[in-house]
PDB file of C-alpha atoms in Angstrom:
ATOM      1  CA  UNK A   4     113.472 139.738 122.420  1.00 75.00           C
ATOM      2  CA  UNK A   5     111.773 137.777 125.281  1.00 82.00           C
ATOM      3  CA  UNK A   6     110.061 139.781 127.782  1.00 92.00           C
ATOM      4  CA  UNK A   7     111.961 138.339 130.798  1.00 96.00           C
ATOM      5  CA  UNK A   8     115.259 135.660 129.975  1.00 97.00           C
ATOM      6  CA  UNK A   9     116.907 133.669 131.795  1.00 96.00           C
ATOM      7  CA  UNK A  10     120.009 131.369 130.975  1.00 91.00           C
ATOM      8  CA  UNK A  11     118.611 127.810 131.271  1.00 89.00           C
ATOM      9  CA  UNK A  12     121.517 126.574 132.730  1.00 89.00           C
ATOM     10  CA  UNK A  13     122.022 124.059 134.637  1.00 95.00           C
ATOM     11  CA  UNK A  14     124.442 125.902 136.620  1.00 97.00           C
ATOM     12  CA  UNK A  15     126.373 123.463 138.962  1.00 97.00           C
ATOM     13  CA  UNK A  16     127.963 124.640 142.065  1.00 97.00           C
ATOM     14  CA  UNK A  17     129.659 123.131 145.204  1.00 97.00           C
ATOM     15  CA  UNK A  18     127.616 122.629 148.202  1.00 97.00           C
ATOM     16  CA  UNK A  19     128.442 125.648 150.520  1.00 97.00           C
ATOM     17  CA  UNK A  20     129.160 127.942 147.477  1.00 98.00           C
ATOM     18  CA  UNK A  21     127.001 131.365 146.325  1.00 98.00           C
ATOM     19  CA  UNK A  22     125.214 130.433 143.701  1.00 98.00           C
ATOM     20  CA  UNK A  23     124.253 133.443 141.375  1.00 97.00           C
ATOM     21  CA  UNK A  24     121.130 133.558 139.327  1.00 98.00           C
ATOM     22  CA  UNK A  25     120.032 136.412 136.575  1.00 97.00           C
ATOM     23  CA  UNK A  26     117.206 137.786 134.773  1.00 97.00           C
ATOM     24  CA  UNK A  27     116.837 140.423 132.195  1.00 97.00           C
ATOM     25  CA  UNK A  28     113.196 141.752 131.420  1.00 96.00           C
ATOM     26  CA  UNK A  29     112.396 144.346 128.553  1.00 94.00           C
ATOM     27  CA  UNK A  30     109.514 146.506 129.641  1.00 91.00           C
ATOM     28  CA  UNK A  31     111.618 149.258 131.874  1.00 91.00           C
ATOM     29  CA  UNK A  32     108.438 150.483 132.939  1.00 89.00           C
ATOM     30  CA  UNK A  33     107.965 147.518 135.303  1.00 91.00           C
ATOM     31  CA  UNK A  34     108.219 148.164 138.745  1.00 88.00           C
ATOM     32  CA  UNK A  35     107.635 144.540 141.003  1.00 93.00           C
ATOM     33  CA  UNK A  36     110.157 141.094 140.950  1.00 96.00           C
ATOM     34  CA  UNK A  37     110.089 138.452 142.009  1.00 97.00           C
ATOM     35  CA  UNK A  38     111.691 134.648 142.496  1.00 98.00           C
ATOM     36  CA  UNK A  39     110.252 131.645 142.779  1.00 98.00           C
ATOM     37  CA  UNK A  40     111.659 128.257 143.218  1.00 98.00           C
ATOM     38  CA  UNK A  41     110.167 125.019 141.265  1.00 98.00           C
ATOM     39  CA  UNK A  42     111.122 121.722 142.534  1.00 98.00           C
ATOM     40  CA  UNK A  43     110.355 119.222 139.659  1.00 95.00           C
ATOM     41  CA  UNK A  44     107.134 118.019 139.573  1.00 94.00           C
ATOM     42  CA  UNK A  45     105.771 120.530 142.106  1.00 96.00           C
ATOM     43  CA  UNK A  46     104.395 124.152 141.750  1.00 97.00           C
ATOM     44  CA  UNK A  47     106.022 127.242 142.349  1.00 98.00           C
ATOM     45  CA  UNK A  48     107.258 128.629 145.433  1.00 97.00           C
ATOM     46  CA  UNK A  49     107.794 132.288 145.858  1.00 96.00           C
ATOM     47  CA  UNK A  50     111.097 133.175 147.814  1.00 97.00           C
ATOM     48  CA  UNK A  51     111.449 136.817 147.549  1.00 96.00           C
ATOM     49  CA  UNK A  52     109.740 140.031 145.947  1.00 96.00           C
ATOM     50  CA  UNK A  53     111.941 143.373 145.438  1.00 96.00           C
ATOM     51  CA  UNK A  54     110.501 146.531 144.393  1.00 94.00           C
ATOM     52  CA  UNK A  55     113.489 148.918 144.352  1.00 94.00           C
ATOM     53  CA  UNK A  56     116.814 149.067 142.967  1.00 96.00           C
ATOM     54  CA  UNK A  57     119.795 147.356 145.501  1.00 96.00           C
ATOM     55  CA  UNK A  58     119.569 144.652 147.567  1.00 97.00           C
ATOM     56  CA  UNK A  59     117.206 142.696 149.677  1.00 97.00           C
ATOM     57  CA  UNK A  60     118.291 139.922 151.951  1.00 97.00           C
ATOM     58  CA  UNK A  61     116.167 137.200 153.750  1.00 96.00           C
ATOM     59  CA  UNK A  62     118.517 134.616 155.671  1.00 97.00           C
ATOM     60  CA  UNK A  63     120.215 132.868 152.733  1.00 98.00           C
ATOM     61  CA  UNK A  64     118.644 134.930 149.629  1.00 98.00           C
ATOM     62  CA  UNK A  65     119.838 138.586 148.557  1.00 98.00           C
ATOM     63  CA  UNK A  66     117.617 139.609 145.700  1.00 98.00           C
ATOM     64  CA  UNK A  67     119.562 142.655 143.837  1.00 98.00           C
ATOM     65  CA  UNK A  68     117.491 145.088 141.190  1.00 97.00           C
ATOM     66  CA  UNK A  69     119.042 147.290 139.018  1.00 97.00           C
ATOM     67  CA  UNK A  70     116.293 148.978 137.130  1.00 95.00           C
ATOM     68  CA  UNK A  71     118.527 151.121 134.863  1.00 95.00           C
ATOM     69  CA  UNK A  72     120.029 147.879 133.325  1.00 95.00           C
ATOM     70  CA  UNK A  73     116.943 145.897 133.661  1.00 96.00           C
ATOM     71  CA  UNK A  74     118.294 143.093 135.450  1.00 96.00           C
ATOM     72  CA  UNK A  75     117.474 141.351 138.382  1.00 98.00           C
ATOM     73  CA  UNK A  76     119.696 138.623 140.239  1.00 98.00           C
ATOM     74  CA  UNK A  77     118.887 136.016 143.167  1.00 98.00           C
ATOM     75  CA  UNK A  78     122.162 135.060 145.411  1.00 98.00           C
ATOM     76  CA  UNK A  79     122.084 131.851 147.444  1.00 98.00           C
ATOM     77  CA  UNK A  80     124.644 131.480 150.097  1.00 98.00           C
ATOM     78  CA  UNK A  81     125.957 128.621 151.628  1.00 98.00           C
ATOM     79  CA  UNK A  82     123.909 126.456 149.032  1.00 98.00           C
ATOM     80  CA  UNK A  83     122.696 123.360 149.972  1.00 97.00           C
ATOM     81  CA  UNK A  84     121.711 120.420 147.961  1.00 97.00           C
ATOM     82  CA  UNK A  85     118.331 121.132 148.616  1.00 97.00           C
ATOM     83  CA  UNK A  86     118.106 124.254 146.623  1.00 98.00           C
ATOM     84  CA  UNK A  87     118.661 122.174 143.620  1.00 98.00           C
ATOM     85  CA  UNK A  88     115.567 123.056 141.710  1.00 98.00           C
ATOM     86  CA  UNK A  89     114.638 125.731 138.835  1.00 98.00           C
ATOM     87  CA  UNK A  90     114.687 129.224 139.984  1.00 98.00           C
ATOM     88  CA  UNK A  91     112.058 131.086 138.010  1.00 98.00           C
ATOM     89  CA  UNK A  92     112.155 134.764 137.881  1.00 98.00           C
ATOM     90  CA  UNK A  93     108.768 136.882 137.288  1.00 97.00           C
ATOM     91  CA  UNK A  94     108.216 139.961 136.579  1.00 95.00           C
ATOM     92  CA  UNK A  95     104.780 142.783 136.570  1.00 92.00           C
ATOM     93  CA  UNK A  96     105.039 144.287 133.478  1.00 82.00           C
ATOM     94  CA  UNK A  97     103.753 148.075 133.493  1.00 76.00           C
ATOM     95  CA  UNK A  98     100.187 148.453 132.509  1.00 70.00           C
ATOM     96  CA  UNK A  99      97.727 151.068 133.501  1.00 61.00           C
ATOM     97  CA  UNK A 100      94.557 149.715 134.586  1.00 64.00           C
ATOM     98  CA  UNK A 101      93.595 146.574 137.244  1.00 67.00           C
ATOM     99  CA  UNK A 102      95.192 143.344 136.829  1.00 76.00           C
ATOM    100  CA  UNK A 103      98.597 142.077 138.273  1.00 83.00           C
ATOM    101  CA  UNK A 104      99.451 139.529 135.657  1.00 91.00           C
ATOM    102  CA  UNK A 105     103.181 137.791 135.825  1.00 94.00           C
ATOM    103  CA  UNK A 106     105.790 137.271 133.205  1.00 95.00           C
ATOM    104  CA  UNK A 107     108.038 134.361 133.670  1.00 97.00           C
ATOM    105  CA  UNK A 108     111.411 133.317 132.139  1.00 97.00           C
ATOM    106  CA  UNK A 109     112.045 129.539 131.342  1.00 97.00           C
ATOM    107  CA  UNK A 110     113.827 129.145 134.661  1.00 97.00           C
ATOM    108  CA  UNK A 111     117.636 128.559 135.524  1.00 97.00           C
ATOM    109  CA  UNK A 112     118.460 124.845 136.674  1.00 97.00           C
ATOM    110  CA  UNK A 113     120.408 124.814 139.628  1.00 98.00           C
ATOM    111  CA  UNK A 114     122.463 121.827 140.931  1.00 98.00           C
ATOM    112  CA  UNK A 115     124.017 121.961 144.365  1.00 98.00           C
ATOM    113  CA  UNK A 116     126.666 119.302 144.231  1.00 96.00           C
ATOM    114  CA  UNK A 117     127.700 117.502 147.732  1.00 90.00           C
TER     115      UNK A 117
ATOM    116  CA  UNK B  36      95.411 128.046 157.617  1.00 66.00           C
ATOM    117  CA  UNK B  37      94.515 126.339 154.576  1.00 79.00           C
ATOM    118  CA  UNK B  38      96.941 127.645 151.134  1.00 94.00           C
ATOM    119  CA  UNK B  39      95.553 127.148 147.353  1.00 97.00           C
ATOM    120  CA  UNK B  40      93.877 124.473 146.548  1.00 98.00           C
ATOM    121  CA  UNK B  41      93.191 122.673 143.188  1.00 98.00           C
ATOM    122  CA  UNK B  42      91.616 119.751 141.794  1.00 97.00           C
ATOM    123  CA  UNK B  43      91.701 117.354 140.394  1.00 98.00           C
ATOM    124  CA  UNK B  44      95.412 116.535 140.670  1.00 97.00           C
ATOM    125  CA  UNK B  45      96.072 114.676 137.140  1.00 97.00           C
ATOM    126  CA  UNK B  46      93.791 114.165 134.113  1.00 97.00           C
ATOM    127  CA  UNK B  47      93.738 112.607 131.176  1.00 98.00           C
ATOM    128  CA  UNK B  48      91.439 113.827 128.228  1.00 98.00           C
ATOM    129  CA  UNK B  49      91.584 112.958 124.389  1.00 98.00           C
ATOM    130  CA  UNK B  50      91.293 115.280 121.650  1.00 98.00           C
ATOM    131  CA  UNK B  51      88.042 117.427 121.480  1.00 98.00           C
ATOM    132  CA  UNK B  52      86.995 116.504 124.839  1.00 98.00           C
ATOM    133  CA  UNK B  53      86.487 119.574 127.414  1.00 98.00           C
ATOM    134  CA  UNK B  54      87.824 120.159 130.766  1.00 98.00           C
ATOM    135  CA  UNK B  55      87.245 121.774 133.816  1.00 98.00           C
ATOM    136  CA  UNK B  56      89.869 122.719 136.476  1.00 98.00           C
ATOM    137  CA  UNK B  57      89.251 124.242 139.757  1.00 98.00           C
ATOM    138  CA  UNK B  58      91.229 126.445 141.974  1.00 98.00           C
ATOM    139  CA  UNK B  59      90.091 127.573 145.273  1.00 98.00           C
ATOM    140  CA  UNK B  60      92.111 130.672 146.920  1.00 97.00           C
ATOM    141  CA  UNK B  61      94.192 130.749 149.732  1.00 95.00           C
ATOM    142  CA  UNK B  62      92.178 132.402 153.350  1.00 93.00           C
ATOM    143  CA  UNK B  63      92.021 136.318 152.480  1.00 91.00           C
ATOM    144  CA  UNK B  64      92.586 136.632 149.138  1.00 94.00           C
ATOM    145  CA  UNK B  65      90.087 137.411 145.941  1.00 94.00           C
ATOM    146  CA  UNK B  66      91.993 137.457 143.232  1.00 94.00           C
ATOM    147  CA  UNK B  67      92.777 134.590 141.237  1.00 96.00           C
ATOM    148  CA  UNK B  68      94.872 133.916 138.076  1.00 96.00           C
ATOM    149  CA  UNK B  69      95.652 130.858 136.068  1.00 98.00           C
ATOM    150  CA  UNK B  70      98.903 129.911 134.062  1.00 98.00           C
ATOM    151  CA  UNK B  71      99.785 127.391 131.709  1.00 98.00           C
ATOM    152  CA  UNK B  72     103.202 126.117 132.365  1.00 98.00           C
ATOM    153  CA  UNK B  73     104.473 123.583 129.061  1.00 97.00           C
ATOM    154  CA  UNK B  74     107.000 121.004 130.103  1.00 94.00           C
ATOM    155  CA  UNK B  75     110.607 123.195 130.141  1.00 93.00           C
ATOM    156  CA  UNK B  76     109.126 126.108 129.945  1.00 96.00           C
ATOM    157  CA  UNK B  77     108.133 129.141 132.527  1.00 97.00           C
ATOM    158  CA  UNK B  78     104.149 129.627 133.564  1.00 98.00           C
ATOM    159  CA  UNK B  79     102.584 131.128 130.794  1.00 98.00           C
ATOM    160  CA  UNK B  80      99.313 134.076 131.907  1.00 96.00           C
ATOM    161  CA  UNK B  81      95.919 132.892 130.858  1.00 98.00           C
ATOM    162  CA  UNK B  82      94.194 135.206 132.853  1.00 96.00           C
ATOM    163  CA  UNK B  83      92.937 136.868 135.780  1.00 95.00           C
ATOM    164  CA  UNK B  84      89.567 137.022 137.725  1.00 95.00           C
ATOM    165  CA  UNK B  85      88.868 139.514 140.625  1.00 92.00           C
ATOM    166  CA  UNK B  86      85.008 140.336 141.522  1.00 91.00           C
ATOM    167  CA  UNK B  87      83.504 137.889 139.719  1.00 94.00           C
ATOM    168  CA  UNK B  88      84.820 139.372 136.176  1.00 94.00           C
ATOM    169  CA  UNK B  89      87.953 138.419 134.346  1.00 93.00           C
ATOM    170  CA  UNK B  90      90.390 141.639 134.509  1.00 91.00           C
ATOM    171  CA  UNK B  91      93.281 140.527 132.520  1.00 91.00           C
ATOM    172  CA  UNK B  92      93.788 138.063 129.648  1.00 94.00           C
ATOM    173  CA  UNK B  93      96.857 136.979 128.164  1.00 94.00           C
ATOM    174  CA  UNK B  94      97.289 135.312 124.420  1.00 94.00           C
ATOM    175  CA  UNK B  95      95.195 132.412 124.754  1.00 97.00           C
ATOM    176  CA  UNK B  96      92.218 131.484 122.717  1.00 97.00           C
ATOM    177  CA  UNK B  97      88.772 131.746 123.155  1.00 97.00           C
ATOM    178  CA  UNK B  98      88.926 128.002 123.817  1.00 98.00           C
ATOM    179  CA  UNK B  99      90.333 129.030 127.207  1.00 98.00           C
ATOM    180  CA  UNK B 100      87.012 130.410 129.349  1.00 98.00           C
ATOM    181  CA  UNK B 101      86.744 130.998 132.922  1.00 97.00           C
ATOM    182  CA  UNK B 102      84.800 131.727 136.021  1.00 97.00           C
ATOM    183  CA  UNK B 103      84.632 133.156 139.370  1.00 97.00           C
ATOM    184  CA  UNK B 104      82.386 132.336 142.184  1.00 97.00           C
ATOM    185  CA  UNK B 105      81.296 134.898 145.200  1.00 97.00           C
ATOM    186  CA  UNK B 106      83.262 132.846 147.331  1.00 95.00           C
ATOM    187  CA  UNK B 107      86.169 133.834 145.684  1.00 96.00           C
ATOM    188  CA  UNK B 108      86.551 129.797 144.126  1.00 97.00           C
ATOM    189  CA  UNK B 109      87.602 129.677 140.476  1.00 98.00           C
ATOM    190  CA  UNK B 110      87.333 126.999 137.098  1.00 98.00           C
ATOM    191  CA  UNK B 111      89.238 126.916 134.440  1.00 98.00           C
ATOM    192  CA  UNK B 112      87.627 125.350 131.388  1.00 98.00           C
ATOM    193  CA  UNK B 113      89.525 124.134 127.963  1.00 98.00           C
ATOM    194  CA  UNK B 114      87.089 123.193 125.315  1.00 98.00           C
ATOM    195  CA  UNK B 115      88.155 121.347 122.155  1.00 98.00           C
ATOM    196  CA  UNK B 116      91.372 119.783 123.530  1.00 98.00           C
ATOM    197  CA  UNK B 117      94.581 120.010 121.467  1.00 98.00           C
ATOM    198  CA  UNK B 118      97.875 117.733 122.272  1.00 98.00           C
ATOM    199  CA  UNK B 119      99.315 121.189 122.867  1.00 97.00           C
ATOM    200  CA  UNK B 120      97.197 121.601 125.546  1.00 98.00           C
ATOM    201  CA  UNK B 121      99.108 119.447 127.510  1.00 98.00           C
ATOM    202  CA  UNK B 122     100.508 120.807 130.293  1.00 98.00           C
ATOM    203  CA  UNK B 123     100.653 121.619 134.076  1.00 98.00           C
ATOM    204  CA  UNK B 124      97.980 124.345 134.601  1.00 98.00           C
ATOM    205  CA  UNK B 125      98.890 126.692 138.240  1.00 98.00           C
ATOM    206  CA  UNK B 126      95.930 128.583 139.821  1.00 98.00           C
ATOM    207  CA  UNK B 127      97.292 131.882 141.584  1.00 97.00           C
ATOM    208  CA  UNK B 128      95.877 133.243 144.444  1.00 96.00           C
ATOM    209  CA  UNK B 129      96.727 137.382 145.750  1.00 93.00           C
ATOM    210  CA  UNK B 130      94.530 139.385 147.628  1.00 87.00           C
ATOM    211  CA  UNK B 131      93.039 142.279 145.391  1.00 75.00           C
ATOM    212  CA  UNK B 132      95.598 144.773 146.947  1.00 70.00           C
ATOM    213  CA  UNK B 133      98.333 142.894 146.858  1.00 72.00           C
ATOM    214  CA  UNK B 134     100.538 141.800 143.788  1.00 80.00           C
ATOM    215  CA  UNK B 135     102.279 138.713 145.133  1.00 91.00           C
ATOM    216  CA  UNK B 136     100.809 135.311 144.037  1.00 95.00           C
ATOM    217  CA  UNK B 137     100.693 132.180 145.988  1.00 96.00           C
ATOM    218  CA  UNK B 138     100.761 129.110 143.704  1.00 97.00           C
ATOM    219  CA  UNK B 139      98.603 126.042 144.238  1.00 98.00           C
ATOM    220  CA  UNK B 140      99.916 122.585 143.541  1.00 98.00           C
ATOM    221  CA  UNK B 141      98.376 122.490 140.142  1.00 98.00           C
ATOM    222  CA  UNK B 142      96.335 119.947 137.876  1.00 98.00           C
ATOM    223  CA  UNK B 143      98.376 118.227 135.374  1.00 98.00           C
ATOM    224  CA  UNK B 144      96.438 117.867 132.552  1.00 98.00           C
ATOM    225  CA  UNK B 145      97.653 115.180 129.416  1.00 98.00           C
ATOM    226  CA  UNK B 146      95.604 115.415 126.472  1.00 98.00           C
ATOM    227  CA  UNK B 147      95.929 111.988 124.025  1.00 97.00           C
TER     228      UNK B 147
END
């Protein structure tokens, strides 16, 4: 089992349309989440951390945690074709001790379609 | 207010050569950490400096060796090149108390 999956995709959707993104991780002890967005041939950019289980929102984003199922999801409102990119979701796995090393999935594909 | 920063921006190395990589951290932060991110894939945790020292390592070989300056500036440094070594290596930047990590634009190394 990977530590943190993600389906590959590429999910298509409308332009205007919520666009829903998952993760699953396997350590339950982790506690911090977070999404970045890759445009191709650029780095990542983070666009949203969540600590606790529910929701977060920031403008277009909602980040929702569910610990007890180990999942994490990224919702993108009113997508635009310039959120066509790869969403990456990372994840600190639980370790005693210094260090804040992430754990990425392979990234979903997104494709906003006009 | 100046982000990461990395050079150089592309390189191209054969077999057996070594490279060096460096990262310097975005205003206020000290701790820096370098992936490894394979065409397709997600970034993959080399490791992890903070203080001069390297705190965390992930499943790399010794090949893989880094550094830390006192001004907080980092290298990354591959010796014996592989073709698998190809890739698009990301320097990190967090401050120490912090645990999210600003990405620089990365060095995209291709080894012949």
């Amino acid at each position: 089992q990977k530590e943190v999956e993600q389906n590959s995709g590429p999910l298509s959707v409308p332009e205007g349309a919520i666009a829903s993104l998952n993760c699953t991780y396997s350590d339950r002890g982790s506690q911090s989440f977070f999404w970045y967005r890759q445009y191709s041939g650029k780095s990542p950019e983070l666009i949203m951390s969540i600590y606790s289980n529910g929701d977060k929102e920031d403008g277009r984003f909602t980040a929702q945690l569910n610990k007890a199922s180990q999942y994490v999801s990224l919702l993108i409102r009113d997508s635009q074709p310039s959120d066509s990119a790869t969403y990456l979701c990372a994840v600190k796995p639980h370790r005693t001790g210094g260090g804040n090393k992430l754990t990425f999935g392979t990234g979903t594909q997104l494709k906003v379609e006009l | 207010d100046a982000g990461v920063t990395q050079s150089p921006t592309h390189l191209i190395k054969t077999r057996g050569q070594q490279v060096t990589l460096r990262c310097s951290p975005k205003s206020g932060h000290d701790t820096v950490s370098w992936y490894q991110q394979a065409l397709g894939q997600g970034p993959q945790f080399i490791f992890q400096y903070y203080e001069e020292e390297e705190r965390q390592r992930g499943n790399f070989p010794d090949r893989f060796s880094g550094h830390q300056f006192p001004n907080y500036s980092s290298e990354l440094n591959v010796n014996a090149l592989l073709l698998g070594d190809s890739a698009l290596y990301l320097c990190a930047s967090s401050p120490q108390d912090g645990e999210t990590q600003y990405f620089g634009p990365g060095t995209r190394l291709l080894v012949l």
